[in-house]
mmCIF file of C-alpha atoms and ligand atoms in Angstrom:
data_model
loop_
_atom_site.group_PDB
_atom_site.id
_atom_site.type_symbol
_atom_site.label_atom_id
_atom_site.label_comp_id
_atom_site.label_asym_id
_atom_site.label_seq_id
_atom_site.Cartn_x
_atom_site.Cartn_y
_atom_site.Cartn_z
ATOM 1 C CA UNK S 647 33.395 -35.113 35.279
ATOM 2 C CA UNK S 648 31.857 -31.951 36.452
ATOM 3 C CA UNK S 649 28.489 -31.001 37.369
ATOM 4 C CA UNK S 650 26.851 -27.785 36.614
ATOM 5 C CA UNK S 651 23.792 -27.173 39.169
ATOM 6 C CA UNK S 652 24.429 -23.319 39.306
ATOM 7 C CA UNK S 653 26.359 -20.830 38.948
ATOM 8 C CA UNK S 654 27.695 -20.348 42.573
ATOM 9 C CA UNK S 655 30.585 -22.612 43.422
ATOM 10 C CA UNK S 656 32.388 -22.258 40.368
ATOM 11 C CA UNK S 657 34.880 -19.105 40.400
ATOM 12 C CA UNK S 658 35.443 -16.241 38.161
ATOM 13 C CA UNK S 659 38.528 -17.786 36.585
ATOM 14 C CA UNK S 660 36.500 -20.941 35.876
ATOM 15 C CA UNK S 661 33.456 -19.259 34.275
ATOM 16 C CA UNK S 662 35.792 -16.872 32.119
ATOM 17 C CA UNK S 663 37.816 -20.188 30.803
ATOM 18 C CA UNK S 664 34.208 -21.613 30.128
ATOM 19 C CA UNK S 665 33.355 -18.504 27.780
ATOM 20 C CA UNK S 666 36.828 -18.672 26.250
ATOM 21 C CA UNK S 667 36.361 -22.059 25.059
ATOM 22 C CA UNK S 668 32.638 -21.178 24.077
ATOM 23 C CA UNK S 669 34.118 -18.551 21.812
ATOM 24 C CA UNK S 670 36.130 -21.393 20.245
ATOM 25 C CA UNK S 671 33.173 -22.790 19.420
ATOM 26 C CA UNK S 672 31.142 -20.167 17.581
ATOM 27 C CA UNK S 673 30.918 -20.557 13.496
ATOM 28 C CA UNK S 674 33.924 -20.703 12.096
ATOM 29 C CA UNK S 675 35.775 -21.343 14.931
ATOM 30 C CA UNK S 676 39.483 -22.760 14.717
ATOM 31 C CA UNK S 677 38.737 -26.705 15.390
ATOM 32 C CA UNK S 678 35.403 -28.923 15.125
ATOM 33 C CA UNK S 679 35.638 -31.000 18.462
ATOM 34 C CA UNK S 680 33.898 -34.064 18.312
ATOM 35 C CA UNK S 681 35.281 -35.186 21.823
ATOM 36 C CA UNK S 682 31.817 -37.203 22.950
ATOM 37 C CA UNK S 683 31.841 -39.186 19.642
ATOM 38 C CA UNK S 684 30.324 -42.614 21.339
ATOM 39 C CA UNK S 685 28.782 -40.905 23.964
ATOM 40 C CA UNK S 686 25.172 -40.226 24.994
ATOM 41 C CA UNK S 687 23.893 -36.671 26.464
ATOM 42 C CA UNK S 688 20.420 -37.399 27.886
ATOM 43 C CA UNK S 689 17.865 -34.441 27.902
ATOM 44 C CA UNK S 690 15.233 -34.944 31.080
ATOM 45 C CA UNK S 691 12.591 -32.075 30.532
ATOM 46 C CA UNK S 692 10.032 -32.254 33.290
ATOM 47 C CA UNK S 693 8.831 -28.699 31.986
ATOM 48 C CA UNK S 694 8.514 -27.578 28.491
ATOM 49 C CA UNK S 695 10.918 -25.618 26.654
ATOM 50 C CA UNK S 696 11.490 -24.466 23.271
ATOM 51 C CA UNK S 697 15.291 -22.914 23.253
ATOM 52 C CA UNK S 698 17.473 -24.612 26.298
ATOM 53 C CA UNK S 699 16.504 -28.439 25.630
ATOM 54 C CA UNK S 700 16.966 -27.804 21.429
ATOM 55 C CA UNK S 701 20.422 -25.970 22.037
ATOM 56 C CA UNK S 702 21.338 -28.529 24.306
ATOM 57 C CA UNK S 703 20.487 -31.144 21.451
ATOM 58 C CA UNK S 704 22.466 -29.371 18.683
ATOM 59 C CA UNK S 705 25.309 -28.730 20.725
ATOM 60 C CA UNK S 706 25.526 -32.069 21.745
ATOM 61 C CA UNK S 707 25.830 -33.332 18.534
ATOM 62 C CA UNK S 708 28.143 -30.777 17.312
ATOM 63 C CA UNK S 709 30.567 -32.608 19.869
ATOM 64 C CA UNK S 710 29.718 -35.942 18.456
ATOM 65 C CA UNK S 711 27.453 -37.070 20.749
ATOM 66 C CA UNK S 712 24.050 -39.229 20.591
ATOM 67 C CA UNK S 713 21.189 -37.111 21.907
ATOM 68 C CA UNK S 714 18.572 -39.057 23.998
ATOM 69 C CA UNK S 715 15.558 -36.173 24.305
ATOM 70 C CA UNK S 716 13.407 -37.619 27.084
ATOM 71 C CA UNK S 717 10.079 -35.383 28.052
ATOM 72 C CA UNK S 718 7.182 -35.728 30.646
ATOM 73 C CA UNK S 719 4.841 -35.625 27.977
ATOM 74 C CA UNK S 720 4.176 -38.983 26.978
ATOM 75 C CA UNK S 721 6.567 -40.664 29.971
ATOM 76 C CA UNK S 722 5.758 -42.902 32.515
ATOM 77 C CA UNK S 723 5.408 -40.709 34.935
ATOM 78 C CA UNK S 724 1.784 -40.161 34.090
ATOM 79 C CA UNK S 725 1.759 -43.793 35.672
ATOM 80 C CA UNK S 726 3.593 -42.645 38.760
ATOM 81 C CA UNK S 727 7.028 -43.034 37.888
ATOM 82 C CA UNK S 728 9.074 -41.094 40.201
ATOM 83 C CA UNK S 729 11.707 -38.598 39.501
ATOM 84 C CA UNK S 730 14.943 -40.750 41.194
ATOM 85 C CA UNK S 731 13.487 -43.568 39.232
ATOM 86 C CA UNK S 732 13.174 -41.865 35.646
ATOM 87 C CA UNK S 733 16.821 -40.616 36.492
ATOM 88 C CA UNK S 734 18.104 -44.066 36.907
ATOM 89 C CA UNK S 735 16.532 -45.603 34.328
ATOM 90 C CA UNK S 736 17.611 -42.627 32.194
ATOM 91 C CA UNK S 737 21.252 -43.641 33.906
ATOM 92 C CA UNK S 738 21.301 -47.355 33.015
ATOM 93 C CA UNK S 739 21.078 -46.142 29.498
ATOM 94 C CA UNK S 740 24.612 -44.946 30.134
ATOM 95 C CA UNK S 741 24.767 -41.140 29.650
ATOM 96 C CA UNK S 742 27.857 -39.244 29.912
ATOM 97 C CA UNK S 743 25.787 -36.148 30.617
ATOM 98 C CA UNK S 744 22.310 -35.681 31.975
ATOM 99 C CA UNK S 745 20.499 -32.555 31.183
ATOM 100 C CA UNK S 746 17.427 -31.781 33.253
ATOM 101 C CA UNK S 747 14.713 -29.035 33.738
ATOM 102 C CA UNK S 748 12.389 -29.451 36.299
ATOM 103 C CA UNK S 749 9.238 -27.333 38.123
ATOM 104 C CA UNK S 750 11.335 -27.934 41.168
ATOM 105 C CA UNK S 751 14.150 -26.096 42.717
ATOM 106 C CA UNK S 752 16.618 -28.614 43.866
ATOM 107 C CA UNK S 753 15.742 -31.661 41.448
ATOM 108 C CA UNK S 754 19.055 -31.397 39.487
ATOM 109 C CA UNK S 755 20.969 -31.527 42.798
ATOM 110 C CA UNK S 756 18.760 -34.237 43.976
ATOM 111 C CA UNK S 757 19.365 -35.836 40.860
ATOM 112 C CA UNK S 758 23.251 -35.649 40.968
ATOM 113 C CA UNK S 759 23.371 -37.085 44.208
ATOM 114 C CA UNK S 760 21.951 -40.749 42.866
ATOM 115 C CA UNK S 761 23.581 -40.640 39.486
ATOM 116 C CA UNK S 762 26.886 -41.239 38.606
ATOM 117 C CA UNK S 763 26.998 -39.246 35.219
ATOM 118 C CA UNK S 764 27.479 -35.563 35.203
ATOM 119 C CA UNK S 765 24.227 -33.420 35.835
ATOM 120 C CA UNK S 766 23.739 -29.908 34.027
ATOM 121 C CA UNK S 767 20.677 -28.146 35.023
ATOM 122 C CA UNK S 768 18.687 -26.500 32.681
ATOM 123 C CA UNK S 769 16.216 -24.555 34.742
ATOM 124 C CA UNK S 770 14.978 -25.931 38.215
ATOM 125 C CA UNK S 771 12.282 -23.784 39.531
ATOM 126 C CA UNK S 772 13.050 -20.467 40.236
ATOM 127 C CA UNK S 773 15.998 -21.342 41.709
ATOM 128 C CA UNK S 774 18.915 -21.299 38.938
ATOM 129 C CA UNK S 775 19.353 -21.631 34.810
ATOM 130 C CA UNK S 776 22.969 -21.821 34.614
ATOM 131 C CA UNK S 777 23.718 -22.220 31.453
ATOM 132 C CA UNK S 778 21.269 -19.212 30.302
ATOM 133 C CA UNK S 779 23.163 -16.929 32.737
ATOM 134 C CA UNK S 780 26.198 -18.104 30.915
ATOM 135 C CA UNK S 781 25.323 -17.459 27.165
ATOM 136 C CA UNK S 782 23.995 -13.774 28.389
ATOM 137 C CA UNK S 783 27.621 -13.070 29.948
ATOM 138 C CA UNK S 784 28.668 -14.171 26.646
ATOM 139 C CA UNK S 785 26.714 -12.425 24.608
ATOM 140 C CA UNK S 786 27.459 -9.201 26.652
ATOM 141 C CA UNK S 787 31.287 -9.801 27.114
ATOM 142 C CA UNK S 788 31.443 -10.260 23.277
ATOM 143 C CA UNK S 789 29.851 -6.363 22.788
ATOM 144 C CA UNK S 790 32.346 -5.315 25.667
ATOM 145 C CA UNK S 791 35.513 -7.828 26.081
ATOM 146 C CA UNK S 792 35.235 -7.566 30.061
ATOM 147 C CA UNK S 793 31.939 -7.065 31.832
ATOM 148 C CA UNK S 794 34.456 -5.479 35.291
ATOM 149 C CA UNK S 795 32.299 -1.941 35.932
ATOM 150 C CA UNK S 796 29.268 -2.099 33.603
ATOM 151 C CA UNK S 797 25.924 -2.215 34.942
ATOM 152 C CA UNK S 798 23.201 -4.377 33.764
ATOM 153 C CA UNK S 799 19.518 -3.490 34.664
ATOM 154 C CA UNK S 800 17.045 -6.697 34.630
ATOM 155 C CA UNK S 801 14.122 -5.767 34.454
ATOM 156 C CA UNK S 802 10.646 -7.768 35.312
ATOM 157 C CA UNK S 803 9.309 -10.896 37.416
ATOM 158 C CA UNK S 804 12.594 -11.641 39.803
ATOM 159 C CA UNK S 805 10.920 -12.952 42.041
ATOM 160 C CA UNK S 806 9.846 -15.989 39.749
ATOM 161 C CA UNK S 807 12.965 -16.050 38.060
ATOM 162 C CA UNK S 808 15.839 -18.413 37.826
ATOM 163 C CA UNK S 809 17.165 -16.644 34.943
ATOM 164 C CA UNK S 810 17.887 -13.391 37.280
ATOM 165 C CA UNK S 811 19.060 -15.518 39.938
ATOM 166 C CA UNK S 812 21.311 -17.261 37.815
ATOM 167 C CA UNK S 813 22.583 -13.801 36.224
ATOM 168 C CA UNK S 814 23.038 -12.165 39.508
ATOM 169 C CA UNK S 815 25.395 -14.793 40.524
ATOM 170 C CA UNK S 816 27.230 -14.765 37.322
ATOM 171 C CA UNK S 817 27.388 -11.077 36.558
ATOM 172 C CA UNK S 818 28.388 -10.537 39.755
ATOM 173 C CA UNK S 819 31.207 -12.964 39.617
ATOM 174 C CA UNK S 820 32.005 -11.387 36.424
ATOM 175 C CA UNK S 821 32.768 -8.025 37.626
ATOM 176 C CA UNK S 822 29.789 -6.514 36.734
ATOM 177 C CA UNK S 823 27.252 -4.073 38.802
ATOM 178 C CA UNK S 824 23.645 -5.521 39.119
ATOM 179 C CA UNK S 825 20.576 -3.689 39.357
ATOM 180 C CA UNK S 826 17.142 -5.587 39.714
ATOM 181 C CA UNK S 827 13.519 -3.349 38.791
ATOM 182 C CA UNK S 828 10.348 -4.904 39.683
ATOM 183 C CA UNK S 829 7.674 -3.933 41.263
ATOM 184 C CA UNK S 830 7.722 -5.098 45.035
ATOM 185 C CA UNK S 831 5.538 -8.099 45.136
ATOM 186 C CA UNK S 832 7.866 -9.800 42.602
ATOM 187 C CA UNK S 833 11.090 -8.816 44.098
ATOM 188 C CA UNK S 834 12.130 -11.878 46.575
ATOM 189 C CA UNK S 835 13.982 -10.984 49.952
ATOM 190 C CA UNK S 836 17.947 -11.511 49.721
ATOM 191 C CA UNK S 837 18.808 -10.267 46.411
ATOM 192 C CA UNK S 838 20.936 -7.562 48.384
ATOM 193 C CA UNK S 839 22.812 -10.463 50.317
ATOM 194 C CA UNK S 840 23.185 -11.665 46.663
ATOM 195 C CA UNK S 841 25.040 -8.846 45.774
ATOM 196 C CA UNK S 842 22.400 -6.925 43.744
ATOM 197 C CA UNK S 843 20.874 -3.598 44.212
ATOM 198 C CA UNK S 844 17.270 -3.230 43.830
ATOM 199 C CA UNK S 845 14.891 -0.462 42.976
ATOM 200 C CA UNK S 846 10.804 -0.409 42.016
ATOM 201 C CA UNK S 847 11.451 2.834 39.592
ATOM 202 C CA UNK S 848 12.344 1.891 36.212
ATOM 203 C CA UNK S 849 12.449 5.399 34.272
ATOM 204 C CA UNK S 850 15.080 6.935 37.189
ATOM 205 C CA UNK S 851 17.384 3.846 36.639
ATOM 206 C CA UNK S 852 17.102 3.126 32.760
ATOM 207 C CA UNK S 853 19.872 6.027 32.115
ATOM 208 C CA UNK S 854 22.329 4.417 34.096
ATOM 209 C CA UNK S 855 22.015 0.604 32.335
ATOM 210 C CA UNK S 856 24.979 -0.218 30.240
ATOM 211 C CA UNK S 857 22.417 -3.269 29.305
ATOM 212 C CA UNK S 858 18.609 -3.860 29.813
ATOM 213 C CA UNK S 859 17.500 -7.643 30.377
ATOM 214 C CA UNK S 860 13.836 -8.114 30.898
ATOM 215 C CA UNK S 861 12.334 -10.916 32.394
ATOM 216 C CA UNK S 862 9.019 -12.228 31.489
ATOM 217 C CA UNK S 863 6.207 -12.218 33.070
ATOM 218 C CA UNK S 864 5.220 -15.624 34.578
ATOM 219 C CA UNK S 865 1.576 -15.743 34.954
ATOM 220 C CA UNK S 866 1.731 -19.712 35.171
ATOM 221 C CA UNK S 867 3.837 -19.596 38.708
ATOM 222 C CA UNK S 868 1.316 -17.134 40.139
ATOM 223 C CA UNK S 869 -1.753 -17.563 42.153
ATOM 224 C CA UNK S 870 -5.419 -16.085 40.223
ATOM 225 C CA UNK S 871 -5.117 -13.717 43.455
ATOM 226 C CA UNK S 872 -1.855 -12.328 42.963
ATOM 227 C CA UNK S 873 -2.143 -12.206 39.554
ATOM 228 C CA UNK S 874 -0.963 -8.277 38.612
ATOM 229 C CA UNK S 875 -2.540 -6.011 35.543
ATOM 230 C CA UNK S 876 -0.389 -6.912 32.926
ATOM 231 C CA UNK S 877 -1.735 -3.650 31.567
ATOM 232 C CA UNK S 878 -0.561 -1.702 34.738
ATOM 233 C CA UNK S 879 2.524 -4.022 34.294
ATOM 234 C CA UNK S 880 3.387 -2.554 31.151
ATOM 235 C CA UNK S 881 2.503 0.614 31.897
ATOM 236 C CA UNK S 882 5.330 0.618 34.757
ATOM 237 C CA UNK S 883 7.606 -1.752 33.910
ATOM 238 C CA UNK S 884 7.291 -2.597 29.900
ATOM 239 C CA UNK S 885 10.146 -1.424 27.999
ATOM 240 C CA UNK S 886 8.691 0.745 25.426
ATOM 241 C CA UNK S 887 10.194 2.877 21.939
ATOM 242 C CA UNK S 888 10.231 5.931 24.447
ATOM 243 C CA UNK S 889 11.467 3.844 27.417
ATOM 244 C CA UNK S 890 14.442 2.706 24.537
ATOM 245 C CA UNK S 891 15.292 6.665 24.294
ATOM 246 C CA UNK S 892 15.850 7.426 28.112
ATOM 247 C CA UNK S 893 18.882 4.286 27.672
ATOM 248 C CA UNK S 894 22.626 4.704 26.931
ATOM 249 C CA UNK S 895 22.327 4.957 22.939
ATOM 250 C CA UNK S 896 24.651 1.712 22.788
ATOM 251 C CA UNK S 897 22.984 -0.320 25.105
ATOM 252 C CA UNK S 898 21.473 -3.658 24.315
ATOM 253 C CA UNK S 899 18.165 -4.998 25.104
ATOM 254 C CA UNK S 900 18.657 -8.916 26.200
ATOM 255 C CA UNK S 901 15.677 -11.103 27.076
ATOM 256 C CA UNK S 902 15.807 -15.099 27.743
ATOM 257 C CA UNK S 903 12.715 -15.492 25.794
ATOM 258 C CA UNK S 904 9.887 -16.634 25.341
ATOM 259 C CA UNK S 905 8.621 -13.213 25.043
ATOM 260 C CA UNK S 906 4.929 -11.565 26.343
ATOM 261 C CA UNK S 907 4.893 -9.522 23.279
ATOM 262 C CA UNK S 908 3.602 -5.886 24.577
ATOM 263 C CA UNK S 909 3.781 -6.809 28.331
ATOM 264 C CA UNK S 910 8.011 -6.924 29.052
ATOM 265 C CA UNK S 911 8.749 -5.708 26.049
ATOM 266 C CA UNK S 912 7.107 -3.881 22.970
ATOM 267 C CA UNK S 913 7.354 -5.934 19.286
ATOM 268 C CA UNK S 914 8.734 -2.756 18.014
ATOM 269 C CA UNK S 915 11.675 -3.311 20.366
ATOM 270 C CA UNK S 916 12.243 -6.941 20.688
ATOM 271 C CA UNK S 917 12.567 -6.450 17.294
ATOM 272 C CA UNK S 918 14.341 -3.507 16.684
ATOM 273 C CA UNK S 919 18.083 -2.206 16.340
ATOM 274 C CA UNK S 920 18.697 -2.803 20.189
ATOM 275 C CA UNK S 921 17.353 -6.471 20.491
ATOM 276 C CA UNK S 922 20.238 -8.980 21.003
ATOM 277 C CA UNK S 923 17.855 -11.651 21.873
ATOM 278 C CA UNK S 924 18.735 -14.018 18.783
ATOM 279 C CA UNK S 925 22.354 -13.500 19.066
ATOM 280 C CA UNK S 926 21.695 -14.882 22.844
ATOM 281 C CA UNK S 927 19.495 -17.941 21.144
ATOM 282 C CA UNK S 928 22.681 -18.575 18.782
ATOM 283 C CA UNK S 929 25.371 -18.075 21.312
ATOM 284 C CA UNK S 930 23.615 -20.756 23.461
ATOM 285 C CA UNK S 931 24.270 -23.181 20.842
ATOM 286 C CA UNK S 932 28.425 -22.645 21.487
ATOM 287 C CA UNK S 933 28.262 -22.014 25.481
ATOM 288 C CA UNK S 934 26.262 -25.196 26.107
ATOM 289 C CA UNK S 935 28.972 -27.032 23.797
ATOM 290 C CA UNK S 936 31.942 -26.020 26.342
ATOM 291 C CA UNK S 937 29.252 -26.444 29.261
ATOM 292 C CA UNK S 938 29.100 -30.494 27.800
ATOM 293 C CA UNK S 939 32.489 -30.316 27.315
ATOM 294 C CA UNK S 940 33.567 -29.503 30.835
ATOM 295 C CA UNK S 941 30.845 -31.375 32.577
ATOM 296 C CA UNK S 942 31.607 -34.999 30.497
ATOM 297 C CA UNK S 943 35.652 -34.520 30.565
HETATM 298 N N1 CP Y 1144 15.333 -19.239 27.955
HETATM 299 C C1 CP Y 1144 14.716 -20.435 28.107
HETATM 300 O O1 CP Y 1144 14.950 -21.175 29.072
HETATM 301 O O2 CP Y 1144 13.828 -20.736 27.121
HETATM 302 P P1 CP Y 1144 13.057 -22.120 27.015
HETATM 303 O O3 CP Y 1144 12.091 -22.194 28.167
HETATM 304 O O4 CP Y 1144 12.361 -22.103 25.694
HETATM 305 O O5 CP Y 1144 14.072 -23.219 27.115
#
C-alpha cells in the first residue's frame, strides 16, 4: 500500500515505472488487469470536478473494482460532519483506496494520517494534483519518448495552481526544463527554489517552448479586489492563432481543463491542430489505473 499525496517524495525511477505501466494500460493494451476485483475505491470530492473524480471512477472499474463516489453535495457535512469523521466513516466501509479532492491544501495528508487505506489526492488546494501532473508527463513523453532537455512553458494563474505545482515537481524530476509566465501578482514566491524559471513576458519566451500548458484562470480563489481584467488578461497572457505562430511548429498546446474559452486560450486553438487537451482527458483514464494499482498493491 502506497499513498500518493504529491509528487515530491517519489523518485524519477518510480514515476517513469508508473508511466510504463500506464502505457500498458492504454486501449488495446497487452493484458486487462482486474487486480481490485472485490475491492472498493472510494471517491471523497469536497470540491466539484468534472474530469479527475469520473477518470478515477472508470479506471477503477477497469481494474475490477467497486466505485463508491461520495460528494459534499448532498453529505452530511451540511449538518456539521467533519472532514476526519466523513473519512472514517468513508473507512469503515472498507476501501482499498481513498480518493479525495478538497478546498484545502493538506487534507489528503491529514486524511492519510487517520486512515489505514491508501490515500490518492486528487487536487488539495493549490497545493498539489498529482495524478494530473502525471497524465501530462504522459501525454508529453508519448509525443517525445523522454522529456530529459525539453522545455515546457505553463502559462497562466500559478499562483492558484496545484496543477503547475504538481507539474513543476514532476517535469522537473523528469528531466525536463520548466518555465512559468504569469503576470506577477499570480506568480507565488519559491517557484525558483522549486526548480522553475519564471518570467512575466510571454511573446519573448513562446519561441523557446517545446510545449505550451496554460492554466486557467481562477476567478473563484480570488478576492473581488484582486480580481484582474480578464480582458487585459488575455490581451497579455491568452494564447491566441498569432500567439500559436511565434511557437515551435511541433509544439503542443496542453491545458488541464476546464477551459475560460477566450481568456487562457482562444476556441480556435483549444480546438485546433495543436490542442492535446483530450488526449490528456483520455490518457488520465490509463495513468490513474497504474496510480490505483500502485497505491492498493
Ligand atoms: N483537471 C481537473 O482537475 O479537472 P476537474 O476539476 O474537472 O477534475
Amino acid at each position: 500500500m502506497r499513498h500518493l499525496l504529491g509528487i515530491a517524495g517519489w523518485r524519477r525511477d518510480e514515476l517513469e515505472a508508473l508511466l510504463d505501466r500506464a502505457q500498458e494500460h492504454l486501449p488495446g493494451g497487452p493484458e486487462a488487469s482486474h487486480v481490485l476485483r472485490g475491492k472498493v475505491v472510494a471517491n471523497l470530492f469536497f470540491e466539484d470536478s468534472t474530469r479527475t473524480r469520473s477518470s478515477f471512477e472508470v479506471a477503477a472499474r477497469r481494474l475490477g473494482a467497486d466505485v463508491l463516489n461520495w460528494s459534499h453535495a448532498g453529505s452530511s457535512v451540511s449538518k456539521g460532519e467533519t472532514l476526519l469523521d466523513t473519512a472514517r466513516n468513508i473507512e469503515a466501509m472498507g476501501p482499498a483506496v481513498i480518493v479525495i479532492r478538497h478546498r484545502s491544501s493538506g487534507a489528503p495528508h491529514l486524511v492519510a494520517r487517520h486512515v489505514k487505506c491508501a490515500v490518492v489526492n486528487a487536487g488539495d488546494g493549490a497545493h498539489e494534483h498529482p495524478s494530473q501532473a502525471l497524465l501530462d508527463a504522459f501525454t508529453l513523453r508519448q509525443r517525445w519518448g523522454r522529456l530529459d532537455g525539453r522545455t515546457v512553458l505553463i502559462v497562466g494563474d500559478v499562483l492558484h495552481s496545484r496543477v503547475a505545482r504538481s507539474n513543476l515537481v514532476c517535469l522537473k524530476a523528469l528531466g525536463a526544463r520548466v518555465v512559468l509566465c504569469a503576470p506577477p501578482t499570480l506568480l507565488p514566491p519559491g517557484l525558483e527554489e522549486m526548480g522553475g524559471e519564471v518570467t512575466h513576458h510571454l511573446d519573448a519566451v513562446l519561441p523557446q517552448a517545446d510545449a505550451v500548458m496554460c492554466l486557467r484562470l481562477q476567478t473563484e480563489r480570488m478576492s473581488e479586489a484582486f480580481l484582474p481584467s480578464q480582458r487585459e488578461y488575455s490581451r497579455l497572457f491568452g494564447l491566441t492563432p498569432a500567439r500559436v505562430e511565434r511557437m515551435k511548429a511541433d509544439a503542443p498546446v496542453l491545458h488541464p481543463g476546464p477551459i475560460n474559452r477566450g481568456v487562457e486560450l482562444s476556441p480556435v486553438v483549444a480546438d485546433g491542430p495543436r490542442s492535446v487537451i483530450l488526449e490528456q482527458v483520455a490518457n488520465g483514464v490509463a495513468v490513474r489505473r497504474a496510480i490505483l494499482e500502485v497505491c492498493a498493491s
